[in-house]
Tab-separated table of C-alpha atoms and ligand atoms in Angstrom:
chain	number	residue	atom	x	y	z
S	1	MET	CA	0.053	20.096	28.916
S	2	GLN	CA	-2.285	21.759	31.499
S	3	PRO	CA	-5.150	20.272	30.634
S	4	SER	CA	-6.840	22.313	28.602
S	5	ASP	CA	-10.233	23.182	25.983
S	6	PHE	CA	-8.554	22.272	22.882
S	7	LYS	CA	-7.535	18.390	22.716
S	8	PHE	CA	-8.518	17.655	19.316
S	9	PRO	CA	-8.975	13.578	18.300
S	10	ALA	CA	-6.431	10.809	17.620
S	11	GLY	CA	-5.858	10.616	13.973
S	12	PHE	CA	-6.738	14.110	13.632
S	13	LEU	CA	-4.876	15.157	10.601
S	14	TRP	CA	-2.724	17.910	11.807
S	15	GLY	CA	-0.771	18.891	8.300
S	16	THR	CA	0.254	22.051	5.472
S	17	ALA	CA	-0.045	22.592	1.831
S	18	THR	CA	1.282	24.321	-0.760
S	19	SER	CA	1.005	24.113	-4.443
S	20	ALA	CA	3.329	22.851	-7.274
S	21	TYR	CA	3.518	26.330	-9.292
S	22	GLN	CA	4.137	28.318	-6.192
S	23	ILE	CA	7.242	25.882	-5.321
S	24	GLU	CA	8.675	23.670	-7.398
S	25	GLY	CA	9.860	26.566	-10.073
S	26	SER	CA	12.681	24.878	-12.611
S	27	ALA	CA	10.220	25.739	-14.934
S	28	ASP	CA	11.257	24.935	-17.874
S	29	VAL	CA	13.127	21.213	-17.084
S	30	ASP	CA	13.150	17.874	-17.737
S	31	GLY	CA	9.810	17.462	-20.641
S	32	ARG	CA	7.569	20.206	-18.875
S	33	THR	CA	5.871	22.713	-20.289
S	34	PRO	CA	4.190	25.882	-20.200
S	35	SER	CA	0.920	26.368	-18.268
S	36	ILE	CA	-1.488	29.422	-18.117
S	37	TRP	CA	0.696	30.502	-15.224
S	38	ASP	CA	4.034	30.629	-16.591
S	39	SER	CA	2.590	32.506	-19.917
S	40	PHE	CA	0.779	35.016	-17.572
S	41	ALA	CA	3.571	35.752	-14.789
S	42	ARG	CA	5.781	35.948	-18.124
S	43	THR	CA	3.578	38.766	-19.309
S	44	PRO	CA	4.312	42.319	-17.939
S	45	GLY	CA	2.450	43.682	-15.038
S	46	ARG	CA	0.357	41.168	-14.411
S	47	VAL	CA	2.278	39.660	-11.401
S	48	GLU	CA	4.129	42.449	-9.019
S	49	ASN	CA	7.407	42.991	-9.718
S	50	GLY	CA	7.754	41.178	-12.294
S	51	ASP	CA	7.932	38.227	-10.516
S	52	THR	CA	7.434	34.331	-12.097
S	53	GLY	CA	7.615	30.770	-10.687
S	54	ASP	CA	10.827	30.485	-12.508
S	55	VAL	CA	12.653	29.616	-9.749
S	56	ALA	CA	10.017	29.780	-6.995
S	57	CYS	CA	11.046	27.945	-2.977
S	58	ASP	CA	13.152	25.672	-6.431
S	59	SER	CA	11.246	22.886	-3.911
S	60	TYR	CA	12.024	20.127	-7.012
S	61	ARG	CA	15.473	19.683	-6.335
S	62	ARG	CA	14.776	20.340	-2.682
S	63	VAL	CA	12.716	17.414	-1.897
S	64	GLU	CA	14.174	16.028	0.349
S	65	GLU	CA	15.120	19.349	2.292
S	66	ASP	CA	11.330	19.664	2.234
S	67	VAL	CA	10.066	16.591	3.234
S	68	ALA	CA	13.241	16.841	5.703
S	69	LEU	CA	10.905	20.140	7.398
S	70	LEU	CA	7.965	17.998	7.117
S	71	SER	CA	9.451	15.751	9.683
S	72	GLU	CA	10.561	17.847	12.223
S	73	LEU	CA	7.448	19.842	12.217
S	74	GLY	CA	5.123	16.763	13.504
S	75	VAL	CA	2.526	16.888	10.367
S	76	LYS	CA	1.054	13.508	9.377
S	77	ALA	CA	-0.480	15.012	5.788
S	78	TYR	CA	1.078	16.978	3.160
S	79	ARG	CA	-0.803	18.645	1.239
S	80	PHE	CA	0.794	19.045	-2.657
S	81	SER	CA	-0.731	19.761	-5.938
S	82	ILE	CA	0.329	17.859	-9.242
S	83	SER	CA	1.684	19.700	-12.602
S	84	TRP	CA	-0.281	18.708	-15.686
S	85	SER	CA	2.262	20.154	-17.893
S	86	ARG	CA	5.527	18.042	-16.128
S	87	VAL	CA	3.715	14.511	-15.379
S	88	MET	CA	1.931	15.449	-19.475
S	89	PRO	CA	3.270	17.632	-21.796
S	90	ALA	CA	1.196	17.964	-24.501
S	91	GLY	CA	-1.808	18.305	-21.953
S	92	ARG	CA	-3.086	14.629	-22.970
S	93	GLY	CA	-1.615	11.138	-24.498
S	94	GLU	CA	1.858	10.502	-23.112
S	95	LEU	CA	3.130	10.959	-20.123
S	96	ASN	CA	6.412	12.035	-18.740
S	97	PRO	CA	8.815	9.561	-17.019
S	98	LEU	CA	10.540	12.429	-15.209
S	99	GLY	CA	7.837	14.291	-14.264
S	100	ILE	CA	6.100	11.040	-12.555
S	101	ALA	CA	9.561	10.291	-11.301
S	102	TYR	CA	9.380	13.538	-9.457
S	103	TYR	CA	6.364	13.207	-7.975
S	104	ARG	CA	7.038	8.932	-7.613
S	105	ARG	CA	10.135	10.296	-4.904
S	106	LEU	CA	7.536	12.825	-2.871
S	107	VAL	CA	4.982	9.812	-1.690
S	108	ASP	CA	7.901	7.818	-1.145
S	109	LEU	CA	9.947	10.006	1.158
S	110	LEU	CA	6.572	11.258	2.198
S	111	HIS	CA	5.516	7.475	3.310
S	112	ASP	CA	9.438	7.200	4.594
S	113	ALA	CA	8.343	10.078	7.310
S	114	GLY	CA	5.270	8.253	8.615
S	115	ILE	CA	3.663	11.749	6.178
S	116	MET	CA	0.674	10.422	4.401
S	117	PRO	CA	0.469	12.246	1.274
S	118	MET	CA	-2.585	14.559	-0.099
S	119	ALA	CA	-2.282	15.448	-3.968
S	120	THR	CA	-4.459	17.368	-5.747
S	121	LEU	CA	-5.068	17.505	-9.122
S	122	TYR	CA	-5.706	20.383	-10.578
S	123	HIS	CA	-4.337	23.787	-8.758
S	124	TRP	CA	-4.797	26.595	-11.584
S	125	ASP	CA	-1.699	25.766	-13.500
S	126	LEU	CA	-3.989	24.417	-16.731
S	127	PRO	CA	-1.038	23.307	-19.374
S	128	GLN	CA	-0.778	25.774	-22.241
S	129	VAL	CA	-0.391	23.906	-24.942
S	130	LEU	CA	-4.772	23.091	-24.164
S	131	HIS	CA	-5.645	27.428	-23.638
S	132	ASP	CA	-3.897	27.238	-27.029
S	133	GLU	CA	-7.249	25.111	-27.485
S	134	GLY	CA	-10.107	26.917	-25.676
S	135	GLY	CA	-8.574	25.788	-22.812
S	136	TRP	CA	-11.344	25.883	-19.761
S	137	LEU	CA	-14.086	27.013	-22.091
S	138	ASN	CA	-13.432	24.239	-24.333
S	139	ARG	CA	-15.588	20.998	-23.073
S	140	ARG	CA	-13.557	18.732	-24.345
S	141	CYS	CA	-10.537	20.094	-21.333
S	142	ALA	CA	-12.787	18.701	-19.170
S	143	TYR	CA	-12.289	14.961	-20.388
S	144	ASP	CA	-8.909	15.828	-20.773
S	145	PHE	CA	-9.625	16.230	-17.390
S	146	ALA	CA	-10.611	13.313	-16.502
S	147	GLN	CA	-7.620	11.701	-18.986
S	148	TYR	CA	-4.492	13.502	-16.896
S	149	ALA	CA	-6.960	11.859	-13.223
S	150	ARG	CA	-6.971	8.681	-14.974
S	151	ALA	CA	-3.106	8.546	-15.678
S	152	MET	CA	-2.333	10.233	-12.072
S	153	PHE	CA	-4.778	7.393	-10.665
S	154	ASP	CA	-2.475	4.571	-11.824
S	155	ALA	CA	0.633	6.306	-11.303
S	156	LEU	CA	0.278	6.852	-7.385
S	157	GLY	CA	-2.858	5.341	-6.275
S	158	ASP	CA	-1.385	3.350	-4.596
S	159	ARG	CA	1.264	5.983	-2.308
S	160	VAL	CA	-1.844	8.948	-2.272
S	161	ALA	CA	-4.895	8.105	0.827
S	162	VAL	CA	-6.910	11.773	-0.319
S	163	TRP	CA	-7.457	13.146	-3.839
S	164	PHE	CA	-8.097	16.770	-4.554
S	165	THR	CA	-10.139	16.772	-8.215
S	166	ILE	CA	-9.917	20.791	-8.403
S	167	ASN	CA	-8.873	23.609	-5.489
S	168	GLU	CA	-10.083	27.236	-5.368
S	169	PRO	CA	-13.015	26.495	-8.026
S	170	TRP	CA	-14.589	30.328	-7.647
S	171	CYS	CA	-10.731	32.083	-8.394
S	172	ALA	CA	-10.265	29.664	-11.794
S	173	SER	CA	-13.175	30.772	-12.869
S	174	MET	CA	-14.297	34.324	-11.134
S	175	LEU	CA	-10.136	35.683	-10.210
S	176	SER	CA	-8.998	33.940	-13.899
S	177	HIS	CA	-12.225	34.850	-16.340
S	178	ALA	CA	-14.429	37.368	-14.775
S	179	MET	CA	-12.041	40.103	-13.289
S	180	GLY	CA	-8.392	39.395	-14.605
S	181	MET	CA	-6.297	38.842	-11.853
S	182	HIS	CA	-5.514	35.773	-11.600
S	183	ALA	CA	-3.953	33.393	-15.487
S	184	PRO	CA	-5.805	33.745	-18.376
S	185	GLY	CA	-6.599	36.896	-16.990
S	186	GLU	CA	-9.704	37.312	-19.103
S	187	LYS	CA	-12.971	39.181	-17.954
S	188	ASP	CA	-15.905	38.457	-19.311
S	189	LEU	CA	-18.438	37.307	-17.202
S	190	GLY	CA	-20.265	34.608	-19.357
S	191	ASN	CA	-17.427	32.887	-20.387
S	192	ALA	CA	-16.806	32.368	-15.798
S	193	VAL	CA	-19.808	30.757	-15.524
S	194	THR	CA	-18.935	28.496	-18.532
S	195	VAL	CA	-15.319	27.794	-17.176
S	196	ALA	CA	-16.919	27.141	-14.085
S	197	HIS	CA	-19.283	24.300	-15.501
S	198	HIS	CA	-16.314	22.988	-17.109
S	199	LEU	CA	-14.475	22.850	-14.168
S	200	LEU	CA	-17.693	21.087	-12.069
S	201	LEU	CA	-17.964	18.585	-14.822
S	202	ALA	CA	-13.775	17.941	-14.793
S	203	HIS	CA	-14.459	16.788	-11.669
S	204	GLY	CA	-17.186	14.693	-12.031
S	205	LEU	CA	-15.673	13.404	-14.320
S	206	ALA	CA	-13.099	12.472	-12.537
S	207	VAL	CA	-14.151	11.108	-9.392
S	208	LYS	CA	-15.982	8.341	-12.441
S	209	GLU	CA	-12.838	7.953	-13.413
S	210	PHE	CA	-11.903	6.442	-9.823
S	211	ARG	CA	-14.086	4.237	-9.121
S	212	ARG	CA	-14.678	3.142	-12.523
S	213	THR	CA	-10.382	1.454	-11.642
S	214	GLU	CA	-11.866	1.583	-7.706
S	215	GLN	CA	-8.876	2.868	-5.947
S	216	PRO	CA	-7.976	3.113	-3.060
S	217	GLY	CA	-7.864	6.205	-1.977
S	218	ARG	CA	-10.726	9.130	-0.832
S	219	ILE	CA	-11.714	11.922	-3.727
S	220	GLY	CA	-13.048	14.937	-2.985
S	221	MET	CA	-12.997	19.202	-3.901
S	222	ALA	CA	-11.273	21.707	-2.473
S	223	PRO	CA	-13.252	25.241	-2.188
S	224	ASN	CA	-12.826	28.082	-1.342
S	225	VAL	CA	-15.204	29.205	0.979
S	226	GLU	CA	-16.569	32.649	2.907
S	227	TRP	CA	-18.750	34.087	5.703
S	228	HIS	CA	-20.884	36.059	5.043
S	229	GLU	CA	-22.666	37.544	8.556
S	230	PRO	CA	-25.729	39.738	8.240
S	231	TYR	CA	-24.941	43.666	9.058
S	232	SER	CA	-28.234	43.372	10.738
S	233	CYS	CA	-31.973	41.912	11.277
S	234	HIS	CA	-32.489	43.190	7.687
S	235	PRO	CA	-34.632	41.108	5.295
S	236	ASP	CA	-32.304	43.015	2.316
S	237	ASP	CA	-29.202	42.542	4.598
S	238	VAL	CA	-30.089	38.903	4.914
S	239	ALA	CA	-30.849	38.854	1.699
S	240	ALA	CA	-27.581	40.060	0.134
S	241	CYS	CA	-25.927	37.232	2.402
S	242	GLU	CA	-27.616	34.680	0.667
S	243	ARG	CA	-26.669	36.457	-2.477
S	244	GLY	CA	-22.471	36.884	-0.926
S	245	LEU	CA	-22.886	32.626	0.307
S	246	ASP	CA	-24.628	31.514	-3.470
S	247	TRP	CA	-21.997	33.675	-5.653
S	248	PHE	CA	-19.303	31.764	-3.541
S	249	ASN	CA	-20.465	28.823	-1.861
S	250	ARG	CA	-22.722	27.198	-3.476
S	251	TRP	CA	-22.090	27.915	-6.370
S	252	PHE	CA	-19.477	24.795	-6.011
S	253	ILE	CA	-20.609	22.656	-3.154
S	254	ASP	CA	-24.981	22.086	-4.985
S	255	PRO	CA	-23.692	21.282	-7.924
S	256	ILE	CA	-21.699	17.829	-5.622
S	257	TYR	CA	-23.859	17.306	-3.040
S	258	HIS	CA	-27.471	18.093	-4.233
S	259	GLY	CA	-26.729	17.982	-8.383
S	260	ARG	CA	-27.761	21.133	-9.305
S	261	TYR	CA	-27.102	25.254	-8.934
S	262	PRO	CA	-28.602	27.693	-6.537
S	263	GLN	CA	-31.762	28.394	-8.265
S	264	GLY	CA	-31.463	32.031	-6.846
S	265	LEU	CA	-27.648	32.862	-8.982
S	266	LEU	CA	-28.789	31.504	-12.078
S	267	ALA	CA	-32.013	33.598	-12.009
S	268	ARG	CA	-29.606	36.119	-11.456
S	269	TYR	CA	-27.479	34.821	-14.130
S	270	ALA	CA	-30.673	34.752	-16.376
S	271	VAL	CA	-31.043	38.471	-15.403
S	272	LEU	CA	-27.749	38.957	-17.499
S	273	GLY	CA	-28.156	36.854	-20.374
S	274	ILE	CA	-25.854	34.585	-18.422
S	275	HIS	CA	-26.665	30.254	-18.886
S	276	PRO	CA	-24.515	27.263	-17.773
S	277	PRO	CA	-24.022	25.068	-20.477
S	278	VAL	CA	-25.744	22.428	-18.939
S	279	GLU	CA	-25.872	19.554	-20.257
S	280	ASP	CA	-28.015	15.682	-20.949
S	281	GLY	CA	-26.091	14.146	-18.056
S	282	ASP	CA	-23.685	16.742	-16.378
S	283	MET	CA	-25.637	17.166	-12.853
S	284	ALA	CA	-25.337	13.771	-12.400
S	285	ILE	CA	-21.825	13.010	-13.403
S	286	ILE	CA	-20.591	16.367	-10.965
S	287	GLY	CA	-23.419	15.099	-8.276
S	288	GLN	CA	-21.675	12.483	-7.870
S	289	ARG	CA	-20.645	10.726	-4.707
S	290	THR	CA	-17.188	12.108	-3.119
S	291	ASP	CA	-15.532	10.466	0.387
S	292	LEU	CA	-14.415	14.144	1.326
S	293	LEU	CA	-15.191	17.749	0.571
S	294	GLY	CA	-11.810	20.301	0.982
S	295	ILE	CA	-12.732	23.398	2.122
S	296	ASN	CA	-10.243	26.447	2.050
S	297	TYR	CA	-10.896	29.202	4.493
S	298	TYR	CA	-9.296	32.719	4.636
S	299	THR	CA	-11.619	35.418	5.264
S	300	GLY	CA	-15.286	36.717	5.625
S	301	GLY	CA	-17.358	39.226	7.486
S	302	TYR	CA	-20.331	41.052	7.505
S	303	THR	CA	-22.358	42.330	5.243
S	304	ARG	CA	-25.194	44.194	3.341
S	305	GLU	CA	-27.076	44.774	0.800
S	306	ALA	CA	-25.214	47.330	-1.683
S	307	ILE	CA	-27.998	49.459	-2.364
S	308	ARG	CA	-28.780	50.282	1.390
S	309	ALA	CA	-24.971	50.424	2.329
S	310	MET	CA	-24.303	52.685	-0.747
S	311	LEU	CA	-26.804	55.936	-0.020
S	312	ALA	CA	-25.330	55.537	3.644
S	313	THR	CA	-21.631	56.148	1.743
S	314	PRO	CA	-23.146	58.342	-1.404
S	315	ALA	CA	-20.177	58.750	-2.958
S	316	ASP	CA	-19.473	54.864	-4.066
S	317	ALA	CA	-22.910	54.624	-5.356
S	318	PHE	CA	-22.356	55.309	-8.553
S	319	GLN	CA	-18.832	53.737	-8.589
S	320	GLN	CA	-20.211	50.404	-7.869
S	321	ILE	CA	-22.965	49.502	-10.315
S	322	ASP	CA	-21.938	47.649	-12.870
S	323	ALA	CA	-22.685	44.366	-14.340
S	324	LEU	CA	-21.787	42.126	-10.878
S	325	ARG	CA	-24.448	44.616	-9.338
S	326	HIS	CA	-26.504	41.853	-8.651
S	327	LEU	CA	-24.511	39.694	-7.367
S	328	GLN	CA	-22.416	42.190	-4.960
S	329	THR	CA	-22.398	42.226	-1.233
S	330	VAL	CA	-20.720	45.220	0.836
S	331	ASN	CA	-18.319	44.246	3.504
S	332	VAL	CA	-18.433	46.383	6.802
S	333	ALA	CA	-16.512	46.041	10.122
S	334	GLY	CA	-13.153	46.771	11.673
S	335	PHE	CA	-12.259	43.900	11.930
S	336	ARG	CA	-7.200	43.314	12.401
S	337	LYS	CA	-5.758	42.590	8.808
S	338	THR	CA	-3.688	40.471	7.539
S	339	ASP	CA	-0.581	41.818	5.661
S	340	ILE	CA	-2.528	41.352	2.555
S	341	GLY	CA	-5.521	43.248	3.774
S	342	TRP	CA	-8.365	40.404	4.351
S	343	ASP	CA	-10.426	40.231	7.803
S	344	ILE	CA	-9.409	38.219	10.367
S	345	TYR	CA	-13.164	36.596	11.074
S	346	ALA	CA	-12.202	33.371	13.186
S	347	ASP	CA	-15.845	33.405	13.929
S	348	GLY	CA	-16.652	33.123	9.896
S	349	PHE	CA	-14.610	29.931	9.920
S	350	TYR	CA	-16.845	28.391	13.125
S	351	LYS	CA	-20.125	29.897	11.513
S	352	VAL	CA	-18.865	28.814	7.938
S	353	LEU	CA	-18.540	25.354	9.325
S	354	THR	CA	-22.218	24.502	11.403
S	355	TRP	CA	-23.935	26.087	8.232
S	356	LEU	CA	-22.161	23.120	5.669
S	357	LYS	CA	-23.000	20.362	8.452
S	358	ASP	CA	-26.387	21.203	7.736
S	359	GLU	CA	-26.359	22.548	4.500
S	360	TYR	CA	-25.155	19.221	3.277
S	361	GLY	CA	-25.861	16.409	5.690
S	362	ASN	CA	-23.075	16.870	7.470
S	363	PRO	CA	-20.161	15.651	4.965
S	364	PRO	CA	-16.690	14.893	6.126
S	365	LEU	CA	-14.704	17.953	6.332
S	366	LEU	CA	-11.333	18.109	5.836
S	367	ILE	CA	-9.769	22.176	5.925
S	368	THR	CA	-7.681	22.358	3.070
S	369	GLU	CA	-6.261	25.819	3.180
S	370	ASN	CA	-6.481	28.150	6.756
S	371	GLY	CA	-3.676	30.479	6.735
S	372	ALA	CA	-2.478	34.624	7.081
S	373	CYS	CA	0.096	36.837	4.775
S	374	ASP	CA	2.417	37.982	7.456
S	375	ASN	CA	5.333	39.787	6.441
S	376	THR	CA	7.442	39.125	9.163
S	377	GLU	CA	11.188	39.390	8.548
S	378	PRO	CA	14.281	37.369	10.323
S	379	ASP	CA	15.046	39.629	12.938
S	380	ALA	CA	19.268	40.148	13.760
S	381	THR	CA	19.459	36.895	14.818
S	382	GLY	CA	17.635	35.295	12.382
S	383	ARG	CA	14.329	34.273	14.923
S	384	VAL	CA	11.005	35.255	12.052
S	385	ASP	CA	8.506	36.175	14.796
S	386	ASP	CA	5.514	35.677	13.188
S	387	ALA	CA	2.818	36.827	15.981
S	388	LEU	CA	-0.056	37.663	13.669
S	389	ARG	CA	-0.458	34.253	12.559
S	390	ILE	CA	0.344	32.776	15.313
S	391	GLU	CA	-2.420	34.234	15.983
S	392	TYR	CA	-4.471	33.448	13.449
S	393	HIS	CA	-4.096	30.393	13.650
S	394	ARG	CA	-4.658	30.321	17.024
S	395	ARG	CA	-7.933	31.736	16.184
S	396	HIS	CA	-8.819	29.375	13.579
S	397	VAL	CA	-7.907	26.167	15.548
S	398	ILE	CA	-9.971	27.811	18.237
S	399	ALA	CA	-13.128	27.835	15.898
S	400	LEU	CA	-12.098	24.604	15.078
S	401	ASP	CA	-12.717	23.156	18.373
S	402	ARG	CA	-16.184	25.196	18.227
S	403	ALA	CA	-16.751	23.216	15.023
S	404	LEU	CA	-16.060	20.274	16.187
S	405	ARG	CA	-18.301	20.477	19.638
S	406	SER	CA	-20.712	21.586	17.321
S	407	GLY	CA	-20.893	17.884	15.582
S	408	CYS	CA	-18.799	19.137	12.119
S	409	ASP	CA	-17.077	16.213	11.346
S	410	LEU	CA	-14.162	17.316	10.925
S	411	ARG	CA	-11.157	14.722	9.428
S	412	GLY	CA	-8.412	17.249	9.788
S	413	TYR	CA	-6.277	20.960	9.142
S	414	THR	CA	-3.098	21.701	6.310
S	415	ALA	CA	-2.003	24.769	7.169
S	416	TRP	CA	-1.373	26.786	3.541
S	417	SER	CA	1.058	27.214	3.930
S	418	LEU	CA	4.587	25.614	4.915
S	419	LEU	CA	6.933	28.070	3.163
S	420	ASP	CA	6.775	31.238	2.230
S	421	ASN	CA	5.845	31.247	-2.187
S	422	PHE	CA	4.418	32.371	-5.038
S	423	GLU	CA	1.613	33.854	-4.207
S	424	TRP	CA	0.364	34.384	-7.723
S	425	ALA	CA	-0.835	38.073	-8.790
S	426	HIS	CA	1.223	39.585	-5.608
S	427	GLY	CA	4.386	37.187	-7.461
S	428	TYR	CA	6.438	36.645	-3.643
S	429	SER	CA	5.588	40.137	-2.119
S	430	LYS	CA	2.710	38.339	0.502
S	431	ARG	CA	4.688	35.095	2.512
S	432	PHE	CA	2.352	32.496	3.978
S	433	GLY	CA	4.269	29.915	5.490
S	434	LEU	CA	5.614	28.522	8.224
S	435	VAL	CA	8.700	28.465	7.094
S	436	HIS	CA	10.906	31.764	5.590
S	437	VAL	CA	12.479	31.947	2.274
S	438	ASP	CA	14.970	33.550	1.047
S	439	PHE	CA	13.951	33.597	-2.332
S	440	GLN	CA	17.586	34.778	-2.997
S	441	THR	CA	19.537	32.411	-1.130
S	442	GLN	CA	16.716	29.702	-1.017
S	443	GLN	CA	17.411	29.597	3.326
S	444	ARG	CA	14.882	28.034	4.630
S	445	THR	CA	14.382	29.054	7.913
S	446	PRO	CA	11.180	28.155	10.405
S	447	LYS	CA	9.151	31.176	12.003
S	448	GLU	CA	8.360	31.161	15.416
S	449	SER	CA	4.646	29.686	14.200
S	450	PHE	CA	6.488	26.606	13.525
S	451	ARG	CA	7.483	25.818	16.934
S	452	TRP	CA	3.373	26.683	17.818
S	453	TYR	CA	1.912	24.871	15.189
S	454	GLN	CA	4.944	21.609	15.963
S	455	ARG	CA	3.638	22.323	19.726
S	456	LEU	CA	-0.036	22.013	18.812
S	457	ILE	CA	0.289	18.361	17.070
S	458	ARG	CA	3.470	16.775	19.201
S	459	GLU	CA	0.279	17.452	22.469
S	460	GLY	CA	-3.019	17.081	19.829
S	461	GLY	CA	-4.130	20.409	21.551
S	462	PHE	CA	-3.132	23.833	23.609
S	463	ALA	CA	-3.838	25.027	27.050
S	464	VAL	CA	-5.118	28.688	26.791
L	501	JJW	C1	-10.979	36.049	-3.657
L	501	JJW	C2	-9.672	38.900	-5.201
L	501	JJW	C3	-13.769	40.697	-5.075
L	501	JJW	C4	-4.461	30.810	-2.195
L	501	JJW	C5	-10.315	37.074	-4.581
L	501	JJW	C6	-8.810	36.682	-4.107
L	501	JJW	C7	-11.391	40.169	-5.017
L	501	JJW	C8	-15.207	39.818	-4.721
L	501	JJW	C9	-4.942	32.216	-1.658
L	501	JJW	N1	-5.521	29.795	-2.051
L	501	JJW	O1	-1.976	30.960	-2.470
L	501	JJW	C10	-9.937	34.502	-2.652
L	501	JJW	N2	-6.051	32.575	-2.081
L	501	JJW	O2	-2.626	29.210	-4.333
L	501	JJW	C11	-4.985	29.095	-2.955
L	501	JJW	N3	-7.365	31.916	-1.813
L	501	JJW	O3	-10.698	38.306	-4.348
L	501	JJW	C12	-3.759	29.086	-2.486
L	501	JJW	N4	-8.327	32.846	-2.156
L	501	JJW	O4	-12.886	39.631	-4.760
L	501	JJW	C13	-2.989	30.300	-2.072
L	501	JJW	C14	-8.060	35.830	-3.872
L	501	JJW	C15	-8.042	34.945	-2.739
L	501	JJW	C16	-7.608	33.583	-2.664
L	501	JJW	C17	-6.286	33.933	-2.770
């Protein structure tokens, strides 16, 4: 390697990430009960092509093969999630030994391969039995989560170095309970705000269990963040960006680091008659010290104040006035898009990282997700030339390097994702993997991005 600007610290945790429902399959075997995603995906019209996670990447049965791929890639860390309904089929109480054995085997294989296991406790697949009792709308669910978390600490805590409580609480509340796009597919903003509070409470209660039982690892949350850059320096555009950051980023991170919800967001919800159901002591539980913050970043953009933007495009003006208008921002930019339609905005990654440093006192960060949808298929020779994905990662790794030099406390980066997998409401139509999966044959084929990432890890950086 040539002397390069892009040399990362030794010990930087390069890795990849996946989640249980998206890769495991074996939905009905060995005592696993349905989660809300099984129910949602099996409901016609909810997921593209009627796809479900029944088989997915069959990783429940191909765990050796997948760990071998991780070894070949050379990662230092692997972030996976635990299926609650596989390890605790009734949602609470008794453990399923077969479910535990699967994750035990996974972490043992990772250790043997010299790869650090990182486990996410909740990646959206709530046991359906708990949803039948109200799910996350029911405050009790937060206490059930803490009990489940405790059981996982006991079963796997000696082998899991890093724990993430909740993955992308914005998606698990807003997309799932207000926008109806993810399971359970409901559309009620007030309920989404309640769910968000219970997810935060669940996080806090799990951290409390983690401390009380003196676990050896580290723990934190894994929210998704966006960056909103003001379209102009007009104060209305700046204010619109602040609203966007409140809604997407601060809603979940302020409670953890500042022990309170963002005032502006609370005020805008209050206009709609919506209030998070905060009980005495909740904010102290939620605001307990964590060891690190997981950050999922995919996109962002230039944002302008909605009303002024609408005046510039009068045709849209009245369509956009709905209950969310107090929160809404309009993105305007001609960025190149990935195959899922998201803008590629690597500067936003740099900006949001330095923003996190300044806003929350430079917390230790682990990039728990970053990656691109690139649907390139194998060519006649079997080669998968996913140049768009390489370009996406390259730009974001450069931004990561700049953030490190700007003083951000960055500990690692787990690319989303190891494998093409079940991309939620898009089913198998959107591919995020460094490894191509043929969903007919389950054949795995490392893509060009896999080779690129392998080299980056081996050399600890890259030449431009
Ligand atoms: C936002 C759509 C209107 C997953 C969003 C839609 C409508 C304002 C990828 N991360 O598969 C965010 N992913 O399981 C977890 N992250 O809004 C892992 N975020 O917005 C990946 C989708 C997402 C989203 C999807």
